[in-house]
Tab-separated table of C-alpha atoms in Angstrom:
chain	number	residue	atom	x	y	z
A	1	UNK	CA	59.711	-118.076	2.971
A	2	UNK	CA	62.502	-117.087	0.628
A	3	UNK	CA	62.836	-118.477	-2.856
A	4	UNK	CA	65.605	-121.042	-3.267
A	5	UNK	CA	67.073	-123.257	-5.960
A	6	UNK	CA	66.692	-127.012	-5.538
A	7	UNK	CA	68.595	-128.251	-8.586
A	8	UNK	CA	70.739	-126.657	-11.270
A	9	UNK	CA	72.098	-128.520	-14.278
A	10	UNK	CA	74.317	-127.320	-17.119
A	11	UNK	CA	72.527	-127.602	-20.469
A	12	UNK	CA	74.963	-125.937	-22.892
A	13	UNK	CA	78.547	-124.750	-22.532
A	14	UNK	CA	80.137	-121.787	-24.305
A	15	UNK	CA	80.767	-118.105	-23.668
A	16	UNK	CA	77.361	-117.933	-22.010
A	17	UNK	CA	76.485	-121.168	-20.257
A	18	UNK	CA	72.883	-122.318	-20.291
A	19	UNK	CA	71.468	-123.767	-17.053
A	20	UNK	CA	68.240	-125.560	-16.228
A	21	UNK	CA	67.181	-124.213	-12.824
A	22	UNK	CA	64.559	-125.881	-10.644
A	23	UNK	CA	63.529	-123.594	-7.801
A	24	UNK	CA	60.821	-123.006	-5.242
A	25	UNK	CA	59.267	-119.538	-5.171
A	26	UNK	CA	58.243	-117.627	-2.055
A	27	UNK	CA	54.751	-119.172	-2.170
A	28	UNK	CA	56.106	-122.739	-2.137
A	29	UNK	CA	55.381	-123.453	-5.804
A	30	UNK	CA	58.047	-125.361	-7.734
A	31	UNK	CA	59.183	-123.748	-10.954
A	32	UNK	CA	61.592	-124.651	-13.740
A	33	UNK	CA	63.464	-121.994	-15.675
A	34	UNK	CA	66.206	-121.886	-18.279
A	35	UNK	CA	68.797	-119.216	-17.446
A	36	UNK	CA	72.036	-118.142	-19.046
A	37	UNK	CA	75.151	-116.497	-17.660
A	38	UNK	CA	78.925	-116.662	-17.450
A	39	UNK	CA	78.677	-118.931	-14.431
A	40	UNK	CA	76.043	-120.414	-12.160
A	41	UNK	CA	75.887	-117.316	-9.944
A	42	UNK	CA	75.105	-114.993	-12.863
A	43	UNK	CA	72.484	-117.467	-14.126
A	44	UNK	CA	70.773	-117.476	-10.735
A	45	UNK	CA	70.922	-113.681	-10.701
A	46	UNK	CA	69.210	-113.752	-14.103
A	47	UNK	CA	66.358	-115.777	-12.589
A	48	UNK	CA	65.956	-113.191	-9.817
A	49	UNK	CA	66.055	-110.301	-12.313
A	50	UNK	CA	63.450	-112.075	-14.426
A	51	UNK	CA	61.104	-112.223	-11.423
A	52	UNK	CA	61.495	-108.458	-11.005
A	53	UNK	CA	60.944	-107.858	-14.714
A	54	UNK	CA	57.777	-109.965	-14.613
A	55	UNK	CA	56.453	-107.870	-11.723
A	56	UNK	CA	57.099	-104.662	-13.673
A	57	UNK	CA	55.480	-106.113	-16.812
A	58	UNK	CA	52.367	-106.965	-14.810
A	59	UNK	CA	51.634	-103.241	-14.224
A	60	UNK	CA	48.954	-102.178	-16.747
A	61	UNK	CA	49.888	-99.806	-19.537
A	62	UNK	CA	47.408	-97.126	-18.473
A	63	UNK	CA	49.183	-96.906	-15.084
A	64	UNK	CA	52.509	-96.158	-16.800
A	65	UNK	CA	50.829	-93.551	-19.019
A	66	UNK	CA	49.177	-91.962	-15.968
A	67	UNK	CA	52.493	-91.829	-14.086
A	68	UNK	CA	54.180	-90.296	-17.129
A	69	UNK	CA	51.548	-87.563	-17.466
A	70	UNK	CA	51.645	-86.788	-13.736
A	71	UNK	CA	55.426	-86.400	-13.767
A	72	UNK	CA	55.377	-84.302	-16.919
A	73	UNK	CA	52.562	-82.119	-15.540
A	74	UNK	CA	54.513	-81.495	-12.336
A	75	UNK	CA	57.627	-80.714	-14.342
A	76	UNK	CA	55.757	-78.291	-16.636
A	77	UNK	CA	53.941	-76.590	-13.756
A	78	UNK	CA	57.169	-76.053	-11.835
A	79	UNK	CA	58.864	-74.470	-14.845
A	80	UNK	CA	55.945	-72.190	-15.798
A	81	UNK	CA	54.680	-71.010	-12.415
A	82	UNK	CA	57.429	-71.437	-9.831
A	83	UNK	CA	59.826	-68.619	-9.050
A	84	UNK	CA	62.532	-71.135	-8.175
A	85	UNK	CA	62.072	-74.258	-10.309
A	86	UNK	CA	63.332	-76.627	-7.604
A	87	UNK	CA	60.878	-79.355	-8.623
A	88	UNK	CA	62.126	-79.177	-12.214
A	89	UNK	CA	65.707	-79.436	-11.009
A	90	UNK	CA	64.892	-82.386	-8.750
A	91	UNK	CA	62.977	-84.208	-11.490
A	92	UNK	CA	65.780	-83.597	-13.967
A	93	UNK	CA	68.378	-84.826	-11.487
A	94	UNK	CA	66.281	-87.917	-10.677
A	95	UNK	CA	65.932	-88.657	-14.393
A	96	UNK	CA	69.668	-88.316	-14.889
A	97	UNK	CA	70.404	-90.643	-11.964
A	98	UNK	CA	67.865	-93.183	-13.217
A	99	UNK	CA	69.401	-93.160	-16.682
A	100	UNK	CA	72.924	-93.553	-15.294
A	101	UNK	CA	71.828	-96.412	-13.017
A	102	UNK	CA	70.089	-98.186	-15.909
A	103	UNK	CA	73.181	-97.815	-18.104
A	104	UNK	CA	75.481	-99.220	-15.416
A	105	UNK	CA	73.156	-102.175	-14.765
A	106	UNK	CA	72.964	-103.068	-18.448
A	107	UNK	CA	76.647	-102.490	-19.265
A	108	UNK	CA	78.107	-104.345	-16.300
A	109	UNK	CA	75.527	-107.171	-16.235
A	110	UNK	CA	77.860	-109.873	-17.541
A	111	UNK	CA	81.234	-108.511	-16.521
A	112	UNK	CA	83.155	-109.806	-13.550
């Protein structure tokens, strides 16, 4: 089952409107969230992004540290011991793309 909104009401008006959103998650549990945005669509998108952010925050810190050390170890190994540092180039390119994607998502979040 997909998550869906059952009721949305405007709480505060201004540059960023504040909405009270009542919605049902994918497990059938009713939830109530306060979301802000330029319009109702951006507020509902904020609710969806918050679900994703909560999933990422639920990953333990040691897992992020382990992933960081594995990536850095692979990067260092490819630079020191590889004749053609293709892994270093790929990791650098992936980091650059990730940074650019993150910048675009943050900068254009509330623009129409």
